XYZ file of C-alpha atoms in Angstrom:
761
model
C 182.380 138.116 -72.823
C 185.467 135.941 -73.119
C 188.553 137.668 -71.796
C 191.095 138.489 -74.500
C 193.732 138.593 -71.772
C 193.064 134.927 -71.089
C 193.255 134.120 -74.800
C 196.548 135.953 -75.034
C 197.955 134.192 -71.961
C 196.826 130.812 -73.307
C 198.459 131.460 -76.676
C 201.702 132.691 -75.084
C 201.993 129.586 -72.910
C 201.588 127.317 -75.935
C 203.544 129.383 -78.427
C 206.537 130.086 -76.196
C 206.837 126.379 -75.487
C 207.127 125.705 -79.225
C 209.120 128.763 -80.231
C 212.558 127.403 -79.335
C 211.841 124.127 -81.128
C 211.080 125.780 -84.455
C 213.406 128.801 -84.384
C 215.987 126.911 -86.418
C 213.621 124.914 -88.565
C 215.613 125.463 -91.739
C 219.097 125.818 -90.217
C 221.425 122.993 -91.249
C 219.605 120.127 -89.591
C 220.892 120.824 -86.037
C 217.433 121.342 -84.528
C 217.402 117.875 -82.956
C 220.735 118.298 -81.186
C 219.361 121.340 -79.393
C 216.007 119.830 -78.475
C 217.372 116.480 -77.332
C 220.162 117.907 -75.169
C 219.501 116.544 -71.695
C 219.770 119.806 -69.763
C 217.562 121.662 -72.181
C 215.112 118.802 -71.902
C 214.840 119.220 -68.173
C 214.184 122.948 -68.542
C 211.612 122.364 -71.264
C 210.025 119.626 -69.174
C 209.445 121.849 -66.179
C 208.052 124.568 -68.420
C 205.872 122.050 -70.243
C 204.221 120.858 -67.052
C 203.791 124.448 -65.875
C 201.989 125.371 -69.091
C 199.969 122.147 -69.128
C 198.483 122.538 -65.668
C 198.195 126.312 -65.957
C 196.165 125.960 -69.127
C 194.133 123.088 -67.692
C 192.894 125.131 -64.741
C 192.636 128.288 -66.844
C 190.113 126.500 -69.049
C 188.192 125.150 -66.056
C 187.980 128.563 -64.399
C 187.134 130.542 -67.537
C 183.717 132.160 -67.720
C 181.196 129.579 -68.921
C 178.862 130.399 -71.789
C 176.550 127.944 -73.496
C 176.949 127.739 -77.258
C 175.229 125.492 -79.717
C 177.480 122.555 -80.626
C 179.054 123.409 -83.982
C 178.840 119.745 -84.955
C 175.095 119.466 -84.530
C 172.925 119.849 -87.556
C 175.841 119.696 -89.985
C 176.174 117.216 -92.825
C 179.936 117.792 -93.051
C 182.002 114.742 -92.129
C 183.484 114.734 -88.636
C 186.912 113.355 -87.695
C 188.535 112.811 -84.305
C 192.094 111.626 -84.991
C 193.728 114.885 -86.099
C 193.016 116.624 -82.776
C 191.943 113.780 -80.430
C 188.460 115.312 -80.352
C 185.612 115.851 -82.807
C 186.194 118.362 -85.601
C 184.566 119.069 -88.915
C 186.829 118.073 -91.788
C 186.740 121.676 -92.988
C 188.248 122.921 -89.707
C 191.199 120.525 -89.576
C 194.574 122.216 -90.123
C 196.748 119.091 -90.551
C 196.681 116.765 -93.617
C 193.764 114.402 -92.970
C 191.780 112.084 -95.221
C 188.779 109.897 -94.533
C 187.443 106.627 -95.961
C 183.766 106.353 -95.070
C 181.627 103.246 -94.668
C 179.922 103.728 -98.032
C 183.245 103.734 -99.896
C 184.427 100.628 -98.045
C 181.175 98.833 -98.820
C 181.312 99.698 -102.518
C 184.738 98.033 -102.938
C 183.379 94.707 -101.692
C 186.785 93.929 -100.200
C 187.166 92.211 -96.845
C 190.868 93.125 -96.634
C 191.642 96.452 -94.986
C 195.081 96.597 -96.613
C 193.463 96.488 -100.075
C 191.288 99.479 -99.229
C 194.236 101.430 -97.809
C 196.385 100.669 -100.869
C 193.877 102.591 -103.018
C 194.521 105.826 -101.099
C 196.948 108.461 -102.343
C 200.383 108.239 -100.753
C 199.810 104.878 -99.033
C 201.659 101.752 -100.190
C 201.346 98.237 -98.747
C 204.874 96.837 -98.474
C 206.680 93.735 -97.270
C 209.306 93.695 -94.552
C 212.830 94.105 -95.934
C 213.791 90.898 -94.108
C 210.713 89.058 -95.343
C 211.790 89.477 -98.959
C 215.010 87.575 -98.287
C 213.212 84.301 -97.566
C 213.022 83.373 -101.271
C 210.303 80.798 -101.423
C 209.742 80.189 -97.723
C 206.697 81.517 -95.890
C 207.044 85.212 -95.043
C 206.692 85.472 -91.235
C 206.457 89.261 -91.187
C 203.488 90.040 -93.442
C 202.727 93.426 -94.981
C 202.431 96.906 -93.501
C 201.550 100.498 -94.352
C 204.225 102.749 -95.843
C 203.265 106.416 -95.559
C 205.267 109.462 -96.696
C 208.027 107.034 -97.700
C 208.568 105.800 -94.122
C 208.544 102.129 -93.106
C 205.443 100.574 -91.472
C 207.021 100.807 -88.019
C 206.580 104.598 -88.127
C 202.793 104.665 -88.592
C 200.594 104.307 -85.517
C 197.661 101.937 -86.142
C 194.727 102.593 -83.832
C 191.390 100.856 -83.393
C 188.786 103.212 -81.943
C 191.619 105.483 -80.846
C 193.591 102.820 -78.974
C 196.874 101.217 -80.157
C 197.131 97.685 -81.503
C 200.094 95.588 -80.362
C 201.871 92.583 -81.834
C 204.197 94.055 -84.453
C 206.526 91.616 -86.183
C 209.672 93.278 -87.608
C 207.843 96.578 -87.111
C 204.812 95.434 -89.126
C 201.318 95.168 -87.698
C 199.198 92.586 -89.491
C 196.144 94.447 -90.772
C 194.353 91.167 -91.493
C 193.289 91.150 -87.861
C 190.787 93.912 -88.611
C 187.567 92.907 -90.378
C 185.880 95.577 -92.500
C 182.265 94.635 -91.742
C 181.753 96.952 -88.764
C 184.069 99.813 -89.734
C 182.334 103.183 -89.628
C 185.244 105.112 -91.148
C 189.031 105.116 -91.419
C 190.845 108.358 -90.633
C 194.356 108.957 -91.964
C 196.561 111.733 -90.601
C 199.835 112.204 -92.487
C 202.972 113.693 -90.988
C 204.570 113.614 -87.521
C 201.809 113.145 -84.947
C 203.926 112.409 -81.881
C 202.569 115.603 -80.262
C 199.332 113.680 -79.647
C 200.127 109.981 -80.122
C 203.732 109.445 -79.076
C 206.497 107.197 -80.307
C 205.046 105.236 -83.230
C 203.449 108.206 -85.013
C 206.456 109.652 -86.858
C 204.891 109.081 -90.286
C 201.313 109.578 -89.144
C 198.265 107.812 -87.736
C 195.637 105.465 -89.158
C 192.611 105.268 -86.879
C 189.997 102.582 -87.626
C 186.675 103.601 -86.079
C 183.971 100.978 -85.638
C 180.205 101.429 -85.457
C 178.445 102.626 -82.307
C 175.017 101.360 -81.172
C 172.748 104.189 -82.324
C 169.738 102.453 -83.869
C 168.317 98.954 -84.262
C 169.945 97.174 -87.198
C 170.680 93.611 -88.243
C 173.195 92.932 -91.001
C 174.116 89.565 -92.494
C 176.698 88.857 -95.179
C 177.839 85.763 -97.057
C 181.110 86.104 -98.974
C 182.644 83.731 -101.503
C 185.815 84.346 -103.521
C 188.544 82.610 -105.471
C 190.867 80.140 -103.718
C 187.847 78.631 -101.971
C 187.534 81.674 -99.756
C 184.389 81.829 -97.626
C 183.235 84.455 -95.182
C 180.206 85.064 -93.000
C 179.266 88.142 -90.958
C 176.619 89.022 -88.380
C 176.299 92.634 -87.269
C 173.575 93.495 -84.741
C 172.931 96.836 -83.050
C 170.183 98.161 -80.796
C 169.514 101.122 -78.523
C 166.928 100.729 -75.769
C 166.327 103.663 -73.459
C 169.803 104.507 -72.132
C 171.515 101.261 -73.058
C 173.119 100.494 -76.401
C 174.479 97.141 -77.585
C 176.442 96.269 -80.697
C 177.639 92.767 -81.578
C 179.832 91.911 -84.554
C 180.914 88.391 -85.564
C 182.918 87.443 -88.632
C 184.500 84.237 -89.907
C 186.788 83.987 -92.928
C 188.588 80.957 -94.357
C 190.702 80.347 -97.437
C 192.648 77.572 -99.130
C 195.529 79.974 -99.771
C 197.293 80.242 -103.118
C 200.486 79.211 -104.906
C 202.389 81.639 -107.142
C 205.394 79.403 -107.908
C 204.710 75.711 -108.697
C 208.467 75.028 -108.855
C 208.754 75.573 -105.090
C 207.165 73.000 -102.774
C 204.200 74.258 -100.808
C 201.928 77.234 -101.272
C 202.951 80.877 -101.242
C 200.193 81.416 -98.656
C 198.906 78.367 -96.802
C 195.250 77.637 -95.921
C 193.867 79.660 -93.029
C 190.774 80.474 -91.023
C 190.027 83.346 -88.657
C 187.319 84.596 -86.314
C 186.624 88.204 -85.372
C 184.284 89.234 -82.576
C 183.508 92.685 -81.188
C 181.022 93.666 -78.482
C 180.206 97.263 -77.523
C 177.928 98.351 -74.688
C 177.009 101.957 -73.916
C 175.152 103.085 -70.819
C 174.019 106.613 -70.027
C 174.147 107.219 -66.294
C 172.111 110.290 -65.561
C 172.426 113.358 -67.774
C 176.165 113.926 -67.422
C 177.827 110.522 -67.367
C 178.185 107.906 -70.095
C 179.899 104.516 -69.887
C 181.363 102.707 -72.897
C 182.685 99.142 -72.701
C 184.290 97.467 -75.705
C 185.506 93.849 -75.890
C 187.278 92.410 -78.933
C 188.594 88.942 -79.789
C 190.540 87.757 -82.829
C 191.429 84.088 -83.267
C 193.210 82.726 -86.333
C 195.028 79.626 -87.493
C 197.190 79.156 -90.569
C 198.752 75.927 -91.827
C 202.527 75.667 -92.222
C 203.713 73.281 -94.921
C 206.961 73.821 -96.804
C 210.329 72.363 -97.746
C 213.542 72.863 -95.776
C 217.037 71.386 -95.812
C 217.665 69.034 -92.914
C 221.112 67.501 -92.524
C 221.979 68.792 -96.023
C 219.009 66.974 -97.584
C 215.584 68.344 -98.645
C 212.797 67.553 -96.192
C 209.139 68.477 -95.702
C 207.827 70.069 -92.525
C 204.253 70.773 -91.501
C 202.418 72.355 -88.599
C 200.389 75.499 -87.972
C 200.469 79.016 -86.566
C 197.807 80.269 -84.158
C 197.180 83.952 -83.461
C 195.051 85.586 -80.795
C 194.365 89.244 -80.121
C 192.143 90.116 -77.174
C 191.403 93.607 -75.910
C 189.161 95.323 -73.370
C 188.362 99.033 -73.253
C 186.323 101.047 -70.763
C 185.581 104.754 -70.877
C 183.659 107.112 -68.626
C 182.690 110.399 -70.265
C 181.666 113.119 -67.833
C 179.969 116.313 -69.018
C 181.501 119.002 -66.793
C 179.450 121.749 -68.440
C 177.670 122.401 -71.697
C 180.998 122.785 -73.486
C 183.568 120.785 -71.527
C 184.117 117.059 -70.964
C 186.456 114.748 -69.093
C 187.219 111.203 -70.275
C 188.534 108.465 -67.976
C 189.848 105.565 -70.045
C 191.370 102.168 -69.447
C 192.653 99.929 -72.242
C 194.227 96.464 -72.244
C 195.378 94.499 -75.285
C 197.112 91.117 -75.425
C 198.463 89.568 -78.613
C 199.870 86.042 -78.833
C 201.358 84.032 -81.673
C 202.442 80.392 -81.463
C 203.939 78.477 -84.370
C 205.522 75.071 -84.923
C 206.508 72.639 -87.679
C 207.440 68.951 -87.462
C 209.466 66.840 -89.863
C 207.012 64.765 -91.877
C 209.280 61.720 -92.153
C 209.723 61.160 -88.416
C 207.446 63.632 -86.630
C 210.317 65.373 -84.811
C 209.866 69.023 -83.900
C 211.945 71.111 -86.339
C 211.048 74.616 -85.197
C 208.679 76.314 -82.772
C 208.190 79.878 -81.612
C 205.980 81.757 -79.189
C 205.300 85.464 -78.895
C 203.165 87.273 -76.309
C 202.879 91.054 -76.081
C 200.513 93.118 -73.968
C 199.855 96.748 -73.127
C 197.916 98.363 -70.273
C 197.036 102.013 -70.871
C 195.157 104.222 -68.382
C 194.428 107.784 -69.539
C 192.577 110.948 -68.574
C 191.587 113.535 -71.204
C 189.952 116.943 -70.840
C 188.202 118.881 -73.635
C 186.930 122.449 -73.708
C 184.942 123.883 -76.631
C 184.085 127.550 -76.994
C 181.980 127.374 -80.127
C 183.372 129.574 -82.823
C 186.210 130.760 -80.544
C 188.570 127.973 -79.520
C 189.025 124.265 -78.816
C 191.255 122.848 -76.120
C 192.368 119.306 -75.302
C 194.818 118.015 -72.699
C 195.517 114.732 -70.995
C 197.957 112.387 -69.342
C 198.420 108.638 -69.093
C 200.845 105.727 -69.163
C 201.735 102.683 -71.247
C 202.781 99.502 -69.451
C 204.165 97.151 -72.095
C 205.323 93.554 -71.685
C 206.778 91.012 -74.067
C 207.543 87.325 -73.511
C 208.759 85.522 -76.622
C 210.959 82.596 -77.509
C 212.912 84.773 -79.930
C 213.594 87.411 -77.285
C 215.989 87.462 -74.356
C 213.465 86.526 -71.685
C 210.488 88.521 -70.454
C 210.933 92.281 -70.921
C 208.933 95.275 -69.728
C 208.793 98.941 -70.706
C 206.894 101.744 -68.951
C 206.123 105.124 -70.501
C 204.402 108.076 -68.887
C 203.080 110.916 -71.020
C 201.165 114.197 -70.997
C 199.842 116.246 -73.906
C 198.140 119.574 -74.532
C 196.792 121.329 -77.609
C 194.869 124.544 -78.174
C 193.082 125.835 -81.287
C 192.039 129.429 -81.865
C 189.435 130.530 -84.445
C 190.099 134.096 -85.530
C 188.967 136.560 -88.215
C 185.373 135.337 -88.049
C 186.622 131.715 -88.129
C 188.577 132.222 -91.337
C 191.867 131.624 -89.545
C 192.664 128.635 -87.317
C 195.832 128.478 -85.208
C 196.974 125.293 -83.446
C 199.762 124.834 -80.920
C 200.360 121.615 -79.036
C 202.999 119.375 -77.494
C 203.455 116.032 -75.801
C 205.981 114.876 -73.215
C 207.030 111.209 -73.059
C 209.254 109.555 -70.451
C 210.155 105.887 -70.858
C 211.847 104.083 -67.985
C 215.070 103.512 -69.968
C 215.302 106.825 -71.885
C 215.346 110.533 -71.125
C 212.346 112.822 -71.354
C 211.278 113.701 -74.877
C 209.263 116.705 -76.025
C 207.248 116.567 -79.276
C 205.668 119.882 -80.316
C 203.484 120.766 -83.288
C 202.119 124.003 -84.753
C 199.594 124.386 -87.567
C 197.568 127.072 -89.300
C 194.562 126.982 -91.642
C 193.205 129.956 -93.575
C 189.831 129.965 -95.366
C 189.435 133.257 -97.278
C 186.074 132.116 -98.650
C 183.831 129.069 -98.931
C 185.884 127.577 -101.770
C 189.526 127.867 -100.734
C 191.443 126.562 -97.752
C 195.211 126.856 -97.167
C 197.086 124.923 -94.479
C 200.595 124.733 -93.065
C 201.854 122.486 -90.289
C 205.163 121.503 -88.727
C 205.894 119.010 -86.010
C 208.554 116.926 -84.357
C 208.260 113.156 -84.237
C 210.252 110.569 -82.357
C 210.499 106.812 -82.034
C 212.268 105.133 -79.167
C 213.953 101.762 -79.832
C 211.400 99.002 -79.347
C 211.661 95.466 -77.968
C 213.069 93.927 -81.147
C 215.822 96.538 -81.493
C 217.145 95.674 -78.048
C 216.176 92.089 -77.202
C 215.441 90.127 -80.397
C 217.322 86.813 -80.586
C 216.187 85.294 -83.873
C 217.942 82.407 -85.624
C 216.063 81.536 -88.809
C 215.689 77.766 -88.895
C 214.700 77.588 -92.567
C 217.516 79.675 -94.052
C 220.046 79.998 -91.258
C 220.687 83.727 -90.750
C 220.595 85.436 -87.332
C 219.125 88.758 -86.178
C 220.225 90.010 -82.757
C 219.127 93.016 -80.700
C 221.771 95.434 -79.482
C 221.333 94.642 -75.773
C 222.115 90.957 -76.278
C 224.514 91.178 -79.244
C 227.759 90.792 -77.271
C 226.745 87.823 -75.029
C 225.163 86.005 -77.997
C 228.269 86.458 -80.153
C 230.368 85.051 -77.312
C 228.057 82.059 -77.005
C 228.047 81.421 -80.769
C 231.847 81.594 -80.899
C 232.175 79.112 -78.035
C 229.783 76.748 -79.834
C 231.680 77.039 -83.122
C 228.783 78.758 -84.907
C 230.828 81.702 -86.212
C 233.109 81.869 -89.208
C 236.687 80.869 -88.492
C 238.751 83.885 -87.432
C 235.750 86.110 -86.663
C 236.848 89.052 -84.475
C 234.012 89.963 -82.126
C 235.991 92.230 -79.788
C 234.574 95.397 -81.375
C 231.119 94.512 -79.978
C 232.176 94.144 -76.341
C 231.153 97.730 -75.609
C 228.395 98.325 -78.116
C 226.708 101.705 -77.781
C 223.082 102.055 -76.752
C 220.688 102.920 -79.561
C 219.462 106.499 -79.660
C 215.812 107.385 -80.230
C 214.967 108.350 -83.790
C 213.788 111.910 -84.264
C 212.141 113.670 -87.181
C 210.843 117.029 -88.222
C 208.025 117.188 -90.730
C 206.586 120.121 -92.647
C 203.441 120.102 -94.793
C 201.913 122.850 -96.936
C 198.496 122.299 -98.474
C 195.669 123.892 -100.411
C 192.106 122.753 -101.065
C 189.521 124.000 -103.546
C 185.852 123.042 -103.180
C 182.913 123.798 -105.447
C 179.560 122.162 -106.094
C 181.030 119.442 -108.306
C 184.793 119.614 -107.805
C 187.187 119.087 -104.890
C 190.939 119.370 -105.455
C 193.665 119.090 -102.828
C 197.374 119.777 -103.205
C 200.155 119.164 -100.713
C 203.934 119.228 -100.455
C 205.840 117.637 -97.584
C 209.315 117.121 -96.193
C 210.481 114.819 -93.383
C 214.033 114.804 -92.043
C 214.913 111.854 -89.832
C 217.949 111.620 -87.604
C 219.379 108.527 -85.889
C 217.308 106.199 -88.084
C 217.440 102.643 -86.696
C 218.064 100.095 -89.418
C 219.279 96.530 -89.900
C 222.934 96.052 -90.845
C 225.094 93.021 -91.544
C 228.083 92.264 -89.306
C 231.451 91.948 -91.121
C 231.486 88.228 -90.378
C 228.839 85.547 -90.602
C 227.779 82.234 -89.178
C 229.747 79.075 -89.805
C 227.204 78.163 -92.504
C 228.280 81.252 -94.455
C 225.032 83.145 -93.883
C 224.907 86.641 -92.374
C 224.369 87.911 -88.846
C 222.260 91.055 -88.585
C 221.799 93.605 -85.836
C 220.535 97.185 -85.472
C 222.305 100.526 -85.513
C 221.583 104.250 -85.795
C 222.478 105.145 -89.357
C 222.975 108.558 -90.882
C 220.134 110.982 -91.429
C 217.624 110.371 -94.197
C 214.898 112.487 -95.716
C 211.653 111.954 -97.566
C 209.996 114.697 -99.557
C 207.371 114.943 -102.234
C 204.086 116.280 -103.496
C 200.531 114.942 -103.614
C 197.343 115.825 -105.416
C 193.801 114.478 -104.991
C 190.819 115.262 -107.214
C 187.121 114.436 -106.976
C 184.658 115.494 -109.657
C 180.967 114.718 -110.077
C 180.285 114.489 -113.804
C 176.530 113.932 -113.636
C 173.909 112.851 -111.152
C 175.083 109.249 -111.507
C 178.758 109.458 -112.536
C 181.752 110.696 -110.563
C 185.504 110.304 -110.913
C 188.414 110.721 -108.529
C 192.141 110.271 -108.604
C 195.376 110.941 -106.815
C 199.091 111.100 -107.444
C 202.199 111.203 -105.249
C 205.781 111.998 -106.202
C 208.299 110.827 -103.579
C 212.034 111.119 -102.986
C 213.587 109.164 -100.106
C 217.362 109.191 -99.708
C 220.207 108.803 -97.229
C 222.055 112.087 -96.677
C 225.358 110.323 -95.943
C 225.138 108.393 -99.210
C 224.668 111.665 -101.091
C 227.656 113.136 -99.283
C 229.808 110.099 -100.129
C 228.785 110.379 -103.779
C 229.720 114.056 -103.850
C 233.127 113.240 -102.317
C 233.801 110.433 -104.809
C 233.787 107.692 -102.168
C 231.156 105.344 -103.639
C 231.865 102.866 -106.417
C 229.783 100.376 -108.368
C 230.831 97.283 -110.316
C 229.354 96.257 -113.638
C 228.025 92.682 -113.216
C 229.083 91.734 -116.765
C 232.437 93.462 -117.339
C 233.323 93.565 -113.587
C 234.683 97.059 -114.133
C 234.312 99.580 -111.293
C 233.199 103.189 -111.662
C 232.125 106.055 -109.429
C 228.463 106.300 -108.440
C 226.762 109.546 -109.489
C 223.696 111.240 -107.994
C 221.766 110.201 -111.101
C 222.652 106.548 -110.397
C 221.396 106.626 -106.807
C 217.692 105.794 -106.823
C 217.136 106.215 -103.094
C 216.011 104.077 -100.164
C 214.873 100.557 -101.013
C 211.176 99.669 -101.314
C 210.125 103.245 -102.184
C 208.405 104.184 -105.429
C 208.929 107.664 -106.817
C 205.544 107.588 -108.522
C 202.243 106.196 -107.247
C 198.764 106.998 -108.510
C 195.129 105.933 -108.354
C 192.073 106.538 -110.499
C 188.438 105.700 -109.669
C 185.115 105.791 -111.505
C 181.857 105.451 -109.598
C 178.397 104.969 -111.045
C 175.440 105.282 -108.666
C 171.735 104.940 -109.415
C 170.116 104.989 -106.003
C 166.614 105.019 -107.456
C 167.121 101.659 -109.160
C 169.611 100.285 -106.614
C 172.675 100.041 -108.866
C 176.286 101.017 -108.281
C 179.562 100.133 -110.012
C 182.966 101.050 -108.655
C 186.135 100.757 -110.785
C 189.560 101.462 -109.275
C 193.020 101.521 -110.829
C 196.131 101.712 -108.630
C 199.658 102.209 -109.957
C 202.886 101.624 -108.064
C 206.028 102.765 -109.864
C 209.319 100.893 -109.916
C 211.165 100.526 -106.621
C 214.496 99.224 -105.375
C 214.434 95.628 -104.164
C 217.922 94.806 -102.858
C 221.564 95.654 -103.511
C 223.266 93.263 -105.941
C 226.595 94.916 -106.726
C 227.952 95.095 -103.198
C 227.871 98.828 -102.405
C 224.774 98.656 -100.151
C 222.697 101.148 -102.140
C 220.169 100.943 -104.976
C 221.987 102.251 -108.051
C 221.522 99.694 -110.832
C 218.481 98.780 -112.967
C 218.936 95.092 -112.086
C 218.220 96.016 -108.453
C 214.803 97.453 -109.332
C 211.340 95.917 -109.353
C 209.265 97.155 -112.329
C 206.134 99.202 -111.720
C 202.706 97.602 -112.035
C 198.962 98.334 -112.180
C 196.194 96.845 -110.052
C 192.700 97.064 -111.552
C 189.702 96.313 -109.314
C 185.973 96.494 -109.982
C 182.777 95.802 -108.034
C 179.098 96.087 -108.995
C 176.082 95.963 -106.680
C 172.329 95.621 -107.101
C 169.780 96.160 -104.358
C 166.678 93.978 -104.302
C 163.950 95.580 -102.256
C 164.945 97.346 -99.060
C 166.984 94.573 -97.447
C 168.897 92.496 -100.016
C 172.026 93.602 -101.837
C 174.057 91.409 -104.174
C 177.587 92.401 -105.122
C 180.042 90.820 -107.549
C 183.550 91.912 -108.379
C 187.111 91.133 -109.343
C 190.466 92.256 -108.007
C 193.781 92.385 -109.888
C 192.119 92.071 -113.293
C 195.509 92.099 -115.050
C 196.594 89.041 -113.015
C 199.864 90.634 -111.923
C 202.064 88.438 -109.685
C 205.593 88.544 -108.290
C 206.151 85.499 -106.093
C 209.504 86.543 -104.608
C 209.220 90.288 -104.107
C 205.446 90.715 -103.686
C 204.034 87.425 -102.354
C 201.060 89.280 -100.826
C 199.452 89.767 -104.283
C 197.516 86.550 -105.075
C 196.778 87.139 -108.754
C 193.322 87.647 -110.286
C 190.463 86.874 -107.902
C 186.675 87.020 -108.169
C 184.114 87.395 -105.405
C 180.403 87.569 -104.655
C 178.766 89.115 -101.585
C 175.159 88.572 -100.531
C 174.082 91.165 -97.968
C 170.910 91.388 -95.928
C 170.382 94.567 -93.883
C 167.319 95.221 -91.735
C 167.090 98.715 -90.273
C 164.458 99.596 -87.722
C 163.876 103.074 -86.273
C 164.817 103.207 -82.619
C 161.733 103.818 -80.554
C 163.510 104.611 -77.317
C 165.917 107.455 -77.929
C 167.977 109.364 -75.437
C 170.110 112.461 -75.665
C 173.680 111.897 -76.714
C 176.315 113.399 -74.443
């Protein structure tokens, strides 16, 4: 019998560690000052390691009993991201959603960002700097905004490992092909307790297929803008060896949303995606997984610039490469405990150039190389129906070498994490306590705890509550970026190089006459951003209906944001850098509904209400310190709370609605989706640096997408569809939306039963 004394000791070690962090959860926003105080950190650090290793060996030495795996024989979907180990969706206590392979396939889309944009509470947004280019190619791309936080605050994982190569905080999702995705798991809310610095808003984990049975899949894709794609997906399992190979090529002629501006909004491109997985079972207790991935892309660059005060045409291309290698050894310690030994390496490179067409001279060129090496050890212990435990430690060795950065830079982070779940009251109640410790070479130790609870009074209802701390240390761009935009002429400088670069620019006569740079001689080091997030949720499930509700609140302190220096370049354009601004908050409510009308028809929908505002702005409004000027009468007046819309690029209202028709007997399915994004602030136009005027807003819009499929025999499936049926476009503010497009997919899938099976570890 499992010792209740050991359970109590385990809970006390976890709970006491978290107790101090959450004692003042609702007390005047001073929680972070207490947690981040250096001396308290050192005390918490020693206690953290004591609890971590105490619990680790406590689990190893506990009495071993063999239980049937609770995941076996269950049709309920299983997720891994919320707890870093396999859990049934019904047992997860933090807000988690899943997009399965069938749903992805039914959309017909090859763009992962399009699929994510149809999920409740997720918006695909442009970089704030990218929108200022006004007709020039956007070098930053689009990213995922979750819970009202910028893309830089969402960790993007592929098979549980981080992708690198963010530009202005945005990770280009176009690198990920959808053809071999098994499922996408989305965890909302601070997840730094398990995933570290970039998980303040949450985690999106893209899981690819594993070699389980013999299959061969082929796809031919054709769409508007002369877009062509081809995919080969092969998998086989022979005795104890599994192999999966995925190859994809996609090319497009691009598109042009504004004929009055020379060049296309998005230039022609082509890209290759390749992924190889090999699994090998070594005896009955050891399994090896090796995963190799390669992405290679090229996009034309052709646009108009001003050279020596005259219009000129430049042309060239951008090449991107993303190569990663992953190896994992999984060792079965006992029937209910495992140890994982992992090694991961990812290298991303981007090279771009343009030449003047009239004389062939090089006008601009850039290079960017970023890599990460990540060794890790993870331990799991499962007492079926009683508790789940996970702990681990590892390190991130990051390197960047880019022409727009101040030389080659390196960052090293060591980390350790632990989390325990208890199943009580005949598994009706789940308690979770966990924490992670991160130490980067240039910053102090940081502790990120999380607690969560789930209560299931019966088979229909589930109630959840979770709270966690998130953090984000300043990244390479915040400290070392040295970017002078050749097309437009503005500059963006990291804090570590701001003073020497301003001196150099002044000596070269590149600053405005009379610019006083003395205030930046002793610029302060950026502080890590910290957040506290709380989520309350409820879920109702019946035979035909599933409804989920949730409310959330995130308070962020020391937010790092771009600001404009009080003087500019000699060409009159601004100089930007980074600073810790005042605290901000995001809060809102979400609802998701799924209902099966009949055997063939089902509907689903979701809605999010969001508020995202700067606390200092609200304080200035209350004190009568903020003014606005009417652009017509030029009269000034005080800004009211009703005038202040909130942080830019956030929509108060977003929604989605979906109708699915399935006739499996006759091989038909039709999938209609409608996505609404409400109005959002674009940029300040009246000079007070906030969004408070209707002319600063971008109107809301609808995206309507539809796809229909017909199976022919057992192997052939033909799919046709259209995206953006209303042909909505906004060339300046939303250049990522290409207008109405049509597509056709021809799929051939051959599935063979695997004759040589082996037991899965």
